[in-house]
Amino acid sequence: MALPLILTLSIPAHNTPLPTSRAKYQAVLPDAYYDQLATCETGGNWAHSTKSYTGGLGIHRGTWRNWSDTPSATGKTPKQQIQVADAIAFKSHINPDGRKVWRVGPWGWGCLKGQKHLQDFICQSRHTLVVRWKRNCGKVHKNGN
């Protein structure tokens, strides 16, 4: 009786596959990543607005202005906010004044620190825009951050 229990306990658990649907936001990473990131950053409040941060993903207002044609995320849908977030993370652009604004990668969110479930979305992604940023995956997981 004890042997089957010991054998069962000694078999390593398989990692649960992460949700991969992109149907809701049609973004770079799966919908569940953005929902969980918003929950961590602002309690899932897509209308979040403070003096310094805007939107459900808690984007700094100055950063929002660099990547959007509006001063804040006010009135933007979650999908529109995620489009701006993806541009910040994965796409460079030239401002009308000729200044280049560089992409920053997906690791800039404060909530990623210590949130392995959020880090896993990046580390397990096969999206071409994410692959170049996966070099941080080994460091992040080894340090437990």
C-alpha positions as a Python dict, from the first residue, in 0.01 Angstrom:
ca = {
    (1, 'M'): (0, 0, 0),
    (2, 'A'): (278, 244, 88),
    (3, 'L'): (481, 162, -225),
    (4, 'P'): (225, 301, -475),
    (5, 'L'): (196, 616, -265),
    (6, 'I'): (575, 659, -254),
    (7, 'L'): (600, 603, -629),
    (8, 'T'): (323, 853, -693),
    (9, 'L'): (488, 1116, -476),
    (10, 'S'): (830, 1062, -637),
    (11, 'I'): (706, 1127, -992),
    (12, 'P'): (778, 1490, -1079),
    (13, 'A'): (470, 1698, -1149),
    (14, 'H'): (437, 1825, -1504),
    (15, 'N'): (419, 2195, -1557),
    (16, 'T'): (68, 2298, -1639),
    (17, 'P'): (67, 2441, -1989),
    (18, 'L'): (3, 2813, -1995),
    (19, 'P'): (-310, 2941, -2166),
    (20, 'T'): (-225, 3042, -2522),
    (21, 'S'): (-543, 3205, -2655),
    (22, 'R'): (-501, 3543, -2821),
    (23, 'A'): (-863, 3574, -2933),
    (24, 'K'): (-965, 3856, -2697),
    (25, 'Y'): (-676, 4103, -2743),
    (26, 'Q'): (-497, 3969, -3054),
    (27, 'A'): (-169, 4075, -2897),
    (28, 'V'): (189, 3949, -2884),
    (29, 'L'): (146, 3741, -2568),
    (30, 'P'): (-159, 3536, -2464),
    (31, 'D'): (-469, 3710, -2328),
    (32, 'A'): (-414, 3553, -1984),
    (33, 'Y'): (-76, 3728, -1955),
    (34, 'Y'): (-231, 4074, -1998),
    (35, 'D'): (-524, 3995, -1768),
    (36, 'Q'): (-288, 3870, -1495),
    (37, 'L'): (-49, 4161, -1548),
    (38, 'A'): (-337, 4409, -1514),
    (39, 'T'): (-455, 4231, -1199),
    (40, 'C'): (-107, 4263, -1052),
    (41, 'E'): (-45, 4624, -1163),
    (42, 'T'): (-383, 4786, -1094),
    (43, 'G'): (-613, 4520, -952),
    (44, 'G'): (-749, 4469, -1305),
    (45, 'N'): (-884, 4824, -1323),
    (46, 'W'): (-857, 4915, -1693),
    (47, 'A'): (-979, 5268, -1609),
    (48, 'H'): (-695, 5319, -1358),
    (49, 'S'): (-574, 5677, -1352),
    (50, 'T'): (-336, 5854, -1116),
    (51, 'K'): (-117, 6159, -1152),
    (52, 'S'): (170, 5938, -1273),
    (53, 'Y'): (16, 5620, -1418),
    (54, 'T'): (-263, 5542, -1660),
    (55, 'G'): (-464, 5240, -1771),
    (56, 'G'): (-502, 4884, -1653),
    (57, 'L'): (-136, 4801, -1706),
    (58, 'G'): (-20, 5101, -1502),
    (59, 'I'): (181, 5269, -1778),
    (60, 'H'): (366, 5585, -1678),
    (61, 'R'): (195, 5884, -1841),
    (62, 'G'): (516, 6009, -2005),
    (63, 'T'): (577, 5667, -2157),
    (64, 'W'): (215, 5651, -2273),
    (65, 'R'): (254, 5989, -2450),
    (66, 'N'): (572, 5868, -2626),
    (67, 'W'): (388, 5567, -2769),
    (68, 'S'): (34, 5692, -2823),
    (69, 'D'): (-142, 5984, -2985),
    (70, 'T'): (-327, 6060, -2659),
    (71, 'P'): (-208, 6191, -2320),
    (72, 'S'): (-349, 5894, -2124),
    (73, 'A'): (-533, 5564, -2150),
    (74, 'T'): (-858, 5728, -2042),
    (75, 'G'): (-1140, 5602, -2262),
    (76, 'K'): (-923, 5334, -2428),
    (77, 'T'): (-1039, 4973, -2430),
    (78, 'P'): (-817, 4704, -2280),
    (79, 'K'): (-731, 4593, -2634),
    (80, 'Q'): (-621, 4947, -2727),
    (81, 'Q'): (-414, 4974, -2408),
    (82, 'I'): (-247, 4643, -2483),
    (83, 'Q'): (-161, 4759, -2834),
    (84, 'V'): (27, 5052, -2679),
    (85, 'A'): (192, 4822, -2421),
    (86, 'D'): (308, 4587, -2697),
    (87, 'A'): (447, 4881, -2894),
    (88, 'I'): (639, 4996, -2586),
    (89, 'A'): (780, 4649, -2529),
    (90, 'F'): (841, 4523, -2882),
    (91, 'K'): (846, 4801, -3145),
    (92, 'S'): (1070, 5104, -3197),
    (93, 'H'): (937, 5414, -3374),
    (94, 'I'): (1030, 5764, -3483),
    (95, 'N'): (842, 6053, -3317),
    (96, 'P'): (716, 6340, -3535),
    (97, 'D'): (1012, 6547, -3407),
    (98, 'G'): (1249, 6290, -3561),
    (99, 'R'): (1356, 6137, -3228),
    (100, 'K'): (1387, 5757, -3223),
    (101, 'V'): (1202, 5587, -2940),
    (102, 'W'): (1344, 5242, -2867),
    (103, 'R'): (1144, 4938, -2762),
    (104, 'V'): (1212, 4839, -2403),
    (105, 'G'): (1125, 4469, -2399),
    (106, 'P'): (877, 4286, -2181),
    (107, 'W'): (1078, 4290, -1856),
    (108, 'G'): (997, 4647, -1750),
    (109, 'W'): (675, 4576, -1562),
    (110, 'G'): (721, 4597, -1186),
    (111, 'C'): (488, 4302, -1138),
    (112, 'L'): (720, 4066, -1323),
    (113, 'K'): (966, 4069, -1036),
    (114, 'G'): (895, 3765, -825),
    (115, 'Q'): (597, 3656, -1037),
    (116, 'K'): (715, 3334, -1200),
    (117, 'H'): (375, 3269, -1358),
    (118, 'L'): (401, 3602, -1548),
    (119, 'Q'): (768, 3543, -1636),
    (120, 'D'): (676, 3202, -1779),
    (121, 'F'): (451, 3362, -2042),
    (122, 'I'): (759, 3543, -2177),
    (123, 'C'): (1003, 3255, -2131),
    (124, 'Q'): (775, 3003, -2301),
    (125, 'S'): (664, 3230, -2585),
    (126, 'R'): (753, 3140, -2941),
    (127, 'H'): (640, 3472, -3086),
    (128, 'T'): (911, 3625, -3304),
    (129, 'L'): (891, 3960, -3121),
    (130, 'V'): (949, 3791, -2785),
    (131, 'V'): (1232, 3552, -2874),
    (132, 'R'): (1509, 3815, -2857),
    (133, 'W'): (1408, 3901, -2501),
    (134, 'K'): (1422, 3545, -2370),
    (135, 'R'): (1793, 3576, -2288),
    (136, 'N'): (1682, 3701, -1946),
    (137, 'C'): (1482, 3388, -1871),
    (138, 'G'): (1769, 3188, -1721),
    (139, 'K'): (1874, 3476, -1493),
    (140, 'V'): (1523, 3551, -1378),
    (141, 'H'): (1440, 3192, -1286),
    (142, 'K'): (1776, 3119, -1120),
    (143, 'N'): (1746, 3423, -896),
    (144, 'G'): (1385, 3342, -816),
    (145, 'N'): (1274, 3684, -940),
}
